[in-house]
Coordinates of C-alpha atoms and ligand atoms in Angstrom, one line a residue:
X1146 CA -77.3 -40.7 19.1
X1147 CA -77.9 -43.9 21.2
X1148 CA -74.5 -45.9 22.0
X1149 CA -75.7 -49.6 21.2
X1150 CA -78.8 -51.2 22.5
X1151 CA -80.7 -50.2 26.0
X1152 CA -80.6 -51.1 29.1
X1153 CA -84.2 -52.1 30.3
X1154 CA -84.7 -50.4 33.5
X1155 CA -87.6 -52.0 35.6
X1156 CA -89.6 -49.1 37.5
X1157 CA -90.2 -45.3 37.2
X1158 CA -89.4 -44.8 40.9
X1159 CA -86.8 -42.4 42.2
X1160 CA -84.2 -45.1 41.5
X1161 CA -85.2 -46.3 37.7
X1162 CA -85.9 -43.1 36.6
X1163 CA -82.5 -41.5 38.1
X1164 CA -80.5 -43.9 36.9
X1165 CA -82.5 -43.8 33.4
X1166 CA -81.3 -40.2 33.1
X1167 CA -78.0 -40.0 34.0
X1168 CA -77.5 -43.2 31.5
X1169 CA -79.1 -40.8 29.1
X1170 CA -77.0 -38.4 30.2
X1171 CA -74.0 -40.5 29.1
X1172 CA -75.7 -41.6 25.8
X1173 CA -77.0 -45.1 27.3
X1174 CA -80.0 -45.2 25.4
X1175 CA -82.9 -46.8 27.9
X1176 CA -86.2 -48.6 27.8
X1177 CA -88.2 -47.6 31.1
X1178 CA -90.6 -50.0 32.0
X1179 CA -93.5 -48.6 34.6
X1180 CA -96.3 -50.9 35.4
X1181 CA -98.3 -47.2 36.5
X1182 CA -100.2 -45.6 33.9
X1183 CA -100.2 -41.6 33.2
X1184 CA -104.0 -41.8 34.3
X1185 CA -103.1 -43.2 38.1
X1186 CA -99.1 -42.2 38.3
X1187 CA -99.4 -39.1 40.5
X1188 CA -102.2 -41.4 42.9
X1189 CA -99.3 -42.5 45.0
X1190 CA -98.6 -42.5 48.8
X1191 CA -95.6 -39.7 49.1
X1192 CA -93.8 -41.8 50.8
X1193 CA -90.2 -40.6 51.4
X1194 CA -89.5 -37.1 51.3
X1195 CA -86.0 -36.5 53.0
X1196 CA -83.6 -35.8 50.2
X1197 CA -79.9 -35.1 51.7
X1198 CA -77.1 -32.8 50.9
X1199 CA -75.1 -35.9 48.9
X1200 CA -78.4 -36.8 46.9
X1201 CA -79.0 -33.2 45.9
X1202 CA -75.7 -32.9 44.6
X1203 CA -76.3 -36.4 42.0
X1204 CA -79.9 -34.6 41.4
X1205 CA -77.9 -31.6 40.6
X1206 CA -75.6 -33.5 37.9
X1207 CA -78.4 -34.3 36.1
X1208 CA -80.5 -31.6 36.2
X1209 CA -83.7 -32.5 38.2
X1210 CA -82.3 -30.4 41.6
X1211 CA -83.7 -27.1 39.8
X1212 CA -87.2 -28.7 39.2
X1213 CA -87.2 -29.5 42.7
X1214 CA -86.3 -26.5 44.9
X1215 CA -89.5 -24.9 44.1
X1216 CA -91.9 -27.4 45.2
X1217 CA -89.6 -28.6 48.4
X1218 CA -88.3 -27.0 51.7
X1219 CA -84.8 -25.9 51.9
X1220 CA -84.0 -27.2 55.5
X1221 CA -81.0 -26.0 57.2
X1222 CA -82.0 -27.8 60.4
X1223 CA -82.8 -30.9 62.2
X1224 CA -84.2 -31.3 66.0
X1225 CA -83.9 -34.1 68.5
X1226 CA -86.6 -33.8 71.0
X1227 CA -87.6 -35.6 74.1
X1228 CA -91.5 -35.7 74.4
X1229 CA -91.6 -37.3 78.1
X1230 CA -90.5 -33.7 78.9
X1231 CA -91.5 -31.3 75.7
X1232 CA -87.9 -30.6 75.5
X1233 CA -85.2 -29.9 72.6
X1234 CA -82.3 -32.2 72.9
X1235 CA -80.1 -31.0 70.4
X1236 CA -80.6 -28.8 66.8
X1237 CA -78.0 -29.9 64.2
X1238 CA -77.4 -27.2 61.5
X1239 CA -76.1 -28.3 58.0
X1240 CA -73.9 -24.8 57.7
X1241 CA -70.8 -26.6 59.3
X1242 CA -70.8 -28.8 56.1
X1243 CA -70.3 -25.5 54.2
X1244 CA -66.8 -26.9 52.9
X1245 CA -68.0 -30.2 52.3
X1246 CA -71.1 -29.9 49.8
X1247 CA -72.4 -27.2 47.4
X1248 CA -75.8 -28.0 49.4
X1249 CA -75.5 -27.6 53.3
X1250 CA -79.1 -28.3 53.7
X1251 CA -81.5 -30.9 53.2
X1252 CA -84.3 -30.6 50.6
X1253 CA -88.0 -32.0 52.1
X1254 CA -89.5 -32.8 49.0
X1255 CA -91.5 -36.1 48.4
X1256 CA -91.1 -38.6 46.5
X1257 CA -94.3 -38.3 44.4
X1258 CA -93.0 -34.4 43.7
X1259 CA -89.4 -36.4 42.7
X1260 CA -90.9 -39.2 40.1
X1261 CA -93.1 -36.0 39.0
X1262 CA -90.6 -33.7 37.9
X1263 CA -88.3 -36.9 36.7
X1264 CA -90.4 -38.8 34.4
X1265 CA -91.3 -35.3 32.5
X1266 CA -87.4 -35.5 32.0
X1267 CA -87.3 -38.9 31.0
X1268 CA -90.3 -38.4 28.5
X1269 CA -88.4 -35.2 26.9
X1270 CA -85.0 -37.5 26.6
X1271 CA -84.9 -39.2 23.2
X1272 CA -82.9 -41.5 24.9
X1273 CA -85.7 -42.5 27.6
X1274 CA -88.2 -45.0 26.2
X1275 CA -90.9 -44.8 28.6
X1276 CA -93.9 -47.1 28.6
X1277 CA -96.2 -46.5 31.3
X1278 CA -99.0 -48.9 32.0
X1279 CA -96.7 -51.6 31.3
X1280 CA -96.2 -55.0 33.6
X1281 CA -92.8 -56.6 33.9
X1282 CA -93.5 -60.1 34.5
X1283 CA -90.1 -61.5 34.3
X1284 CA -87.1 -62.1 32.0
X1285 CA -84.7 -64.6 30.0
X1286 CA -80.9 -63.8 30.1
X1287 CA -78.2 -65.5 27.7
X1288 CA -74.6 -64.5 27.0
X1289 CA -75.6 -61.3 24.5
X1290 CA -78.5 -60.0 26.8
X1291 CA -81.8 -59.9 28.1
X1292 CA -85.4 -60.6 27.1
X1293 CA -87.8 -58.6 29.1
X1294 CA -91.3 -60.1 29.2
X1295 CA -94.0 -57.2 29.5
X1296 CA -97.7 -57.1 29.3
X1297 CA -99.8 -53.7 28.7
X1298 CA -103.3 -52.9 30.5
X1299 CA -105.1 -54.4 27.5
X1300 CA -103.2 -58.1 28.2
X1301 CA -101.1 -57.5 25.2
X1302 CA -98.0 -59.2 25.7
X1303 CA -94.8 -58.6 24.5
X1304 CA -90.7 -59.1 24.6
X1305 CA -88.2 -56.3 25.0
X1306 CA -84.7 -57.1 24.2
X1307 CA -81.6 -55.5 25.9
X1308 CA -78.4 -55.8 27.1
X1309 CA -78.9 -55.6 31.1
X1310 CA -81.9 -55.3 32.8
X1311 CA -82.0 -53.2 36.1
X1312 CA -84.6 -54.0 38.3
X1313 CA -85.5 -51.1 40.0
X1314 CA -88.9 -52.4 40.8
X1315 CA -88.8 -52.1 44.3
X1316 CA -89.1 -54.4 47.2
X1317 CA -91.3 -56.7 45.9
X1318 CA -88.7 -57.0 42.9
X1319 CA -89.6 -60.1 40.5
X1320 CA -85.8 -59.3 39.3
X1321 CA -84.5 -60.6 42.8
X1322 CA -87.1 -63.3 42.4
X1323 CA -86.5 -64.9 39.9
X1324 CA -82.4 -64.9 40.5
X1325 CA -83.3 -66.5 43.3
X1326 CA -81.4 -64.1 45.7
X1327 CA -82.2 -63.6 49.4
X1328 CA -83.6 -61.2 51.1
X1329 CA -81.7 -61.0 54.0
X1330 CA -82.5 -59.3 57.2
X1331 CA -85.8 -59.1 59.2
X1332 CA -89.2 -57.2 59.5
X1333 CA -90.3 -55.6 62.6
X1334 CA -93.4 -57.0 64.0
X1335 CA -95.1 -53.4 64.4
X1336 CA -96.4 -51.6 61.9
X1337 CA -95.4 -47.7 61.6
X1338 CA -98.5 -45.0 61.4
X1339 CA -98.4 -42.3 59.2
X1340 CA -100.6 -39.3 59.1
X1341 CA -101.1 -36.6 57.4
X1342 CA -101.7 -33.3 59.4
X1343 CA -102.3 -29.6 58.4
X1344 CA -101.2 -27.9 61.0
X1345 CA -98.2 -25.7 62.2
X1346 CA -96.6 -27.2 64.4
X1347 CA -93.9 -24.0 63.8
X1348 CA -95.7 -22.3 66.3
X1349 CA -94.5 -25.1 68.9
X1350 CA -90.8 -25.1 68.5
X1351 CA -90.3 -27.6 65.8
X1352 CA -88.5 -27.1 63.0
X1353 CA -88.9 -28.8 59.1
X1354 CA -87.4 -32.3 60.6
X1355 CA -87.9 -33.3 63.9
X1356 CA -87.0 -36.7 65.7
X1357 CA -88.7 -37.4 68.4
X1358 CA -87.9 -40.0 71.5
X1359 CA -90.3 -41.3 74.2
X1360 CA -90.0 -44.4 75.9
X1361 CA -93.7 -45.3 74.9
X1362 CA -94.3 -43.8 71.6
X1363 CA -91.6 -42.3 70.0
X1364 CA -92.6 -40.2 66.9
X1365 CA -91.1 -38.3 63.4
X1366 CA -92.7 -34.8 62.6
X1367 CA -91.6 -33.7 59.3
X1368 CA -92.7 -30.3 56.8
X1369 CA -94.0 -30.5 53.7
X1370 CA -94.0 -27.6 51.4
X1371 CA -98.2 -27.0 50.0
X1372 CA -100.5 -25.5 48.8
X1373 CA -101.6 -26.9 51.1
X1374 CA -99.1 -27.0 53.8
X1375 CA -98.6 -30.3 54.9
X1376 CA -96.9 -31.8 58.2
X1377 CA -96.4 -36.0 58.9
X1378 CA -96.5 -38.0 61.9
X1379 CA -95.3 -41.1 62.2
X1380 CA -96.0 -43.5 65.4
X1381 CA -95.0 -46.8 66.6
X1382 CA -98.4 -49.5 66.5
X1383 CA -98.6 -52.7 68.8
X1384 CA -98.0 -55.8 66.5
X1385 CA -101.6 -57.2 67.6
X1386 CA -103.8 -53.7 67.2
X1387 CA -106.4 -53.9 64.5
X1388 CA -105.6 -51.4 61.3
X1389 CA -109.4 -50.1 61.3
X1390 CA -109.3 -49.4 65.4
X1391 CA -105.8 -47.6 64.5
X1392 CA -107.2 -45.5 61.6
X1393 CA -110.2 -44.7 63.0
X1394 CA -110.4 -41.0 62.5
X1395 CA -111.5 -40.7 66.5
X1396 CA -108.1 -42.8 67.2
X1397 CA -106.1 -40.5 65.0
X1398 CA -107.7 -37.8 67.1
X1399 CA -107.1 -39.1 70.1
X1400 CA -103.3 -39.5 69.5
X1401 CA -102.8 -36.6 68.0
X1402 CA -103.8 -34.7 71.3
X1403 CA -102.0 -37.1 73.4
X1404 CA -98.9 -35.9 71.2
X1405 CA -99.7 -32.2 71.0
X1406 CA -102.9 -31.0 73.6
X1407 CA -103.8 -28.3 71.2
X1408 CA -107.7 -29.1 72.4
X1409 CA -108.6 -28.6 69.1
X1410 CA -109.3 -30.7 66.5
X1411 CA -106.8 -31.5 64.0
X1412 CA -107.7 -31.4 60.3
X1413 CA -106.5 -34.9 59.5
X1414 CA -105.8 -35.4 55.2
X1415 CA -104.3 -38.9 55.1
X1416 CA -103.1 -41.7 56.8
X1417 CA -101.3 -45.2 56.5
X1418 CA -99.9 -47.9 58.3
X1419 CA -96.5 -49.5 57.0
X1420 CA -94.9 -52.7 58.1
X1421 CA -90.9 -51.6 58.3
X1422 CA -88.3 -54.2 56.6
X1423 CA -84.2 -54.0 57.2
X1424 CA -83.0 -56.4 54.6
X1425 CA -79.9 -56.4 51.8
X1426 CA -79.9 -58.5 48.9
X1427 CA -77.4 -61.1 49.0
X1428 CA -76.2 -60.1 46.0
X1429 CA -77.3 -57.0 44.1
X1430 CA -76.2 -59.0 40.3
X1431 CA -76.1 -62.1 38.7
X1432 CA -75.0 -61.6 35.0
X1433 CA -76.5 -59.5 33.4
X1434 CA -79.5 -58.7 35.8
X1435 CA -79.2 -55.8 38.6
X1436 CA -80.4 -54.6 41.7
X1437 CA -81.4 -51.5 43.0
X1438 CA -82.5 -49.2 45.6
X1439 CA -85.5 -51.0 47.3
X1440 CA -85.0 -54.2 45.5
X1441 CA -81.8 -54.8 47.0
X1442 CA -82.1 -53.3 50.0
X1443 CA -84.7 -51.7 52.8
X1444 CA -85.0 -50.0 55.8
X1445 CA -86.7 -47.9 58.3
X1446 CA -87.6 -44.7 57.3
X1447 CA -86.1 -43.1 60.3
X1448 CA -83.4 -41.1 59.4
X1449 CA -84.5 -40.7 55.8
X1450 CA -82.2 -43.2 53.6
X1451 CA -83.9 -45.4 51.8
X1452 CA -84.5 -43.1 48.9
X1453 CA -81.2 -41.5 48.7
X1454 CA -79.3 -44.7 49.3
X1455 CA -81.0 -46.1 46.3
X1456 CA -80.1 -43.0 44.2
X1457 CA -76.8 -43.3 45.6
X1458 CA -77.1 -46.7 43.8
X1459 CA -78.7 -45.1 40.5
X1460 CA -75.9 -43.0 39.7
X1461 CA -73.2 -45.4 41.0
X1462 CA -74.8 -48.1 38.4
X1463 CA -75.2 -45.6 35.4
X1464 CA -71.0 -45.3 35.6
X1465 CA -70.2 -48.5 36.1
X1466 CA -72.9 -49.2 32.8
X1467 CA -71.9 -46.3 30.6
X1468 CA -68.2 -47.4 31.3
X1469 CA -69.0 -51.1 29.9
X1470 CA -71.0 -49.1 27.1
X1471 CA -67.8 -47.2 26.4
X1472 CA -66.0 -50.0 26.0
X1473 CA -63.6 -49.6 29.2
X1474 CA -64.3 -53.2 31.1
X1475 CA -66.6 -56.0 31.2
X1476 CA -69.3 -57.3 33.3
X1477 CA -66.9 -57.0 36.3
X1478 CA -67.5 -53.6 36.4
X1479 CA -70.5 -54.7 37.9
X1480 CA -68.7 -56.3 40.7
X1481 CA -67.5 -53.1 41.8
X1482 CA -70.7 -51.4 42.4
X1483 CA -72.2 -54.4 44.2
X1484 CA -68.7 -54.2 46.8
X1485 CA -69.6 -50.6 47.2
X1486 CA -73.1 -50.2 47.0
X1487 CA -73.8 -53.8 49.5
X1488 CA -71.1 -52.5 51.8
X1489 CA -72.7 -49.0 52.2
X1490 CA -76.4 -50.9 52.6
X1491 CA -74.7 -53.5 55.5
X1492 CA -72.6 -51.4 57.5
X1493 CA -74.0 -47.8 57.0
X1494 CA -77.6 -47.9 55.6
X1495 CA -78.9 -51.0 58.1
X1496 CA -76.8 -50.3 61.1
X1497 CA -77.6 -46.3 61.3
X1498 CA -81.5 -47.2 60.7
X1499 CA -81.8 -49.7 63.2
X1500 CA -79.3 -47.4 65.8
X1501 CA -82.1 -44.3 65.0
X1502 CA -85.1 -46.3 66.0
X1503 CA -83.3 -47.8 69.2
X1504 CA -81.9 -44.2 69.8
X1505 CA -85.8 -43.0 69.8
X1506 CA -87.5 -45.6 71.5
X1507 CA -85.0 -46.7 74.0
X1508 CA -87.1 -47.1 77.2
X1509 CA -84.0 -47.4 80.0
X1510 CA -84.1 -43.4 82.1
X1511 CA -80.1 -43.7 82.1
X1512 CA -79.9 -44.9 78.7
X1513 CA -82.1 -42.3 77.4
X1514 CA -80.0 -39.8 79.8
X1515 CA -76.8 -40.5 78.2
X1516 CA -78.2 -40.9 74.5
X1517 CA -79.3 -37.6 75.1
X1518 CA -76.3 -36.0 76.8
X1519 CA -74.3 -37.5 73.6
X1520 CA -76.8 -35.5 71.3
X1521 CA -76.0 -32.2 72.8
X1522 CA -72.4 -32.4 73.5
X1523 CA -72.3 -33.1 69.3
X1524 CA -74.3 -30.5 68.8
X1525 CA -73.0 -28.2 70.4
X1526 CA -69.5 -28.5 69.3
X1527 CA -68.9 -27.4 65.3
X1528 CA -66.3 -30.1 64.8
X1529 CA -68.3 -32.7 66.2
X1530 CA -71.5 -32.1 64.3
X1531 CA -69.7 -31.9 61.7
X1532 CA -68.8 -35.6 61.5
X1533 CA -72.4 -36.4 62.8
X1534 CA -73.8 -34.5 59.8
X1535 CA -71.3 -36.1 57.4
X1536 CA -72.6 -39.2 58.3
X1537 CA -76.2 -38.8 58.7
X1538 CA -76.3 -36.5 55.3
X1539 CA -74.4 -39.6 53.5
X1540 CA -71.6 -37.5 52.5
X1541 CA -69.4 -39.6 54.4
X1542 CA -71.3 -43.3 52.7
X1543 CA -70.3 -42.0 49.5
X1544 CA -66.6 -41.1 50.1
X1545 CA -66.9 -44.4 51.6
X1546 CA -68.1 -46.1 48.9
X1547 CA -65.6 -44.8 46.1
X1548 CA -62.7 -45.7 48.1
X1549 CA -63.8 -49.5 47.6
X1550 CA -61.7 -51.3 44.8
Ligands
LIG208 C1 -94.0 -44.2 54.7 C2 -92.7 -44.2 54.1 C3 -91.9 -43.1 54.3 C4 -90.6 -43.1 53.8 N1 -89.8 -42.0 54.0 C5 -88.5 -41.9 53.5 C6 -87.7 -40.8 53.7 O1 -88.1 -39.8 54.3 N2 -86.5 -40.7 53.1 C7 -86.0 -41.8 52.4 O2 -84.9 -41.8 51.9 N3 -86.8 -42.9 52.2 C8 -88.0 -43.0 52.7 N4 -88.8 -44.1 52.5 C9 -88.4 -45.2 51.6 C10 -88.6 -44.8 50.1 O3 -89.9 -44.5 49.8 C11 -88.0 -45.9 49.2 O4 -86.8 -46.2 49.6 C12 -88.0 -45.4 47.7 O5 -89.2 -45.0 47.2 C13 -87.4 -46.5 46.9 O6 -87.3 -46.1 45.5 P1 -87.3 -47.2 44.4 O7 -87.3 -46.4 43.1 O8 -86.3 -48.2 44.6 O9 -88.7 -48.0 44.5 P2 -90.2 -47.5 44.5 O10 -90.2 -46.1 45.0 O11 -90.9 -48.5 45.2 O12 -90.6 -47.5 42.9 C14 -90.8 -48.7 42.2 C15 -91.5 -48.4 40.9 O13 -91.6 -49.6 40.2 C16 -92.9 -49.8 39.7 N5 -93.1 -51.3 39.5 C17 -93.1 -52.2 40.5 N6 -93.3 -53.5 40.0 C18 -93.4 -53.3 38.7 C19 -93.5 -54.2 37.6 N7 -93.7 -55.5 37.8 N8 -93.6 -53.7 36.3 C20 -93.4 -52.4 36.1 N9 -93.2 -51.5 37.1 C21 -93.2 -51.9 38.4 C22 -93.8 -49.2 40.8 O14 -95.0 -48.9 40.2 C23 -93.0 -48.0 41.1 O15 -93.2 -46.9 40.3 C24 -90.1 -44.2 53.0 C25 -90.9 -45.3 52.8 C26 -92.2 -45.3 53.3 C27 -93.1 -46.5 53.1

């Protein structure tokens, strides 16, 4: 049985439809709001696809890890490689965590795979109220709650009442909007390419996760698990070139062998170009209205956190709600996960983004030299990778985090 009314979660991403179960899971009864319908839902870019050892642990509390093994890559390993001379800087391994996390491994799983597997959960939870094909187009908040305004795909309008609404909408969040918070940061002026390759590049060296530094085109290589086996690029753009002339499938050739001469050409299944964003909320509440995962904060994709750090937020939220819902504190509660969960954005989330794309694009010889000296001395010493996995697993964000008042 439900515990009082719902909270209206905004979004059936990764983030809204986490947090929607793990409320669930503590008898917050939920309504999930998802502007998608069931027709067009599994039409989405995959996006991110990096799930570390601390988010597989929160996936695990609730369930959804299980669903997800099968159709992901268990990936022990991580490469740094320096293209300028086809060599492997460093390999981190995950086993020195062994003591640290039931799950020394990443998981590559995307994030379409993720809403997937999680929505079938929130649709089986008699908690979960799911409506699909439904627009949030803002809210009304007074001392008791929150009206959510929502409009179906035949125009039909209507008002969903609540006692917070999360708005887990992404970062384009009408939430944020409308509570007239900042977005704070800044937005590269390059885009980032992605394509989709089926290939295996096994055969060269690499391993599931590979990061990849050149001072004039720096790249990502990451396994995805098929049928059909799937592998991603992504490369830096110019902030002038022209998308078509980019996504031309002769350009995409054309780089592709620059990257790897195979002389061949490359069966090409997808591409996209991204612009990349590093902003935080200034705030990730105001009464009874929150933010979450992309809404209140983005980043680069390099380095994989933008997904798990909003999870991270999901199942931070859910306690801090369920606790309110039990009756053990008020709306300050809510204080505490914005301390913790702006703090880890700021200092961990932003600064180890924008530190990975400097790290692989750095274009100074003795720079690059040292960066890359620094790489294997960590990884070749167990007690040293261990603290560099800690942090760049977000083990070490989340023990972080909890230690904030
Ligand atoms: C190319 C690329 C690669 C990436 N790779 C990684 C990676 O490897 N690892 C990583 O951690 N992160 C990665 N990221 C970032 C990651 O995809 C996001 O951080 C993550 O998806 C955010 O989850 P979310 O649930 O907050 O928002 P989203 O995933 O954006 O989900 C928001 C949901 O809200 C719905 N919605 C939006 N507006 C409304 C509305 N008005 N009404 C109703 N519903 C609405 C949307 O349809 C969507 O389903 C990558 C991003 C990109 C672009």
């Amino acid at each position: 049985m439900a515990k009082y009314d719902p909270v209206v979660v905004v979004g059936a991403g990764p983030v809204g439809l986490c947090l929607a179960l793990a409320l669930a899971q503590q008898e917050v009864a939920v309504i999930l709001i998802e502007a998608m319908s069931d027709d067009n839902f599994l039409d989405q870019v995959p996006r991110a696809g990096t799930n570390h050892p601390a988010t597989l642990e929160l996936y695990d509390d609730i369930g959804l890890y299980r669903r997800l093994e099968p159709r992901g890559i268990v990936a022990p390993l991580f490469h740094y490689w320096d293209r300028e001379k086809s060599e492997l800087i460093a390999e981190f391994d995950h086993s020195v965590l062994k003591a640290d996390t039931r799950f020394p491994f990443a998981l590559q799983c995307e994030r379409i795979k993720i809403v997937e597997e999680a929505l079938a959960m929130a649709k089986a939870n008699p908690l979960v109220t799911v409506l699909m094909g439904t627009s949030f187009t803002g809210f009304d908040q007074d001392e008791d709650g929150v009206t959510a305004f929502v409009e179906n795909e035949a125009g039909d309008k209507d008002r969903l009442r609540g006692r917070y609404i999360v708005s887990a909408e992404g970062a384009r969040s009408i939430v944020r909007k409308e509570c007239d918070i900042a977005f704070e940061g800044f937005t590269y002026p390059d885009r980032t390419l992605n394509i989709e390759v089926a290939y295996d590049f096994k055969k060269h060296g690499y391993t599931d996760r590979n990061y990849i530094s050149d001072p004039e085109e720096w790249s990502n290589l990451f396994h995805w698990k098929g049928p059909p086996e799937r592998w991603r690029v992504h490369f830096p753009t110019k902030p002038d070139e022209d998308p078509d002339a980019l996504t031309a499938p002769e350009a995409l050739q054309a780089r592709l062998q620059r990257f790897l001469p195979t002389g061949k050409e490359f069966e090409i299944v997808g591409c996209n170009l991204y612009a990349v964003h590093q902003r935080v909320a200034a705030r990730f509440h105001r009464g009874r209205a929150i933010l979450a995962g992309d809404s209140a904060h983005v980043n680069s994709p390099i380095g994989g956190m933008g997904l798990n750090s909003g999870v991270h937020d999901a199942f931070n939220l859910a306690d801090r709600l369920a606790a309110i819902w039990r009756g053990e504190g008020d709306n300050s509660l809510l204080g505490r996960y914005e301390r913790q969960r702006r703090h880890i954005a700021v200092q961990h989330t932003q600064q180890q983004t924008i530190r990975n794309k400097k790290l692989l694009a750095e274009k100074d010889p003795a720079v690059r030299r040292r960066n890359h000296d620094e790489l294997r001395r960590q990884a070749s010493d167990p007690q040293l990778a261990r603290k560099f996995l800690l942090r760049s697993s977000l083990i070490e964000s989340l023990r972080e985090a909890a230690r904030i008042p």
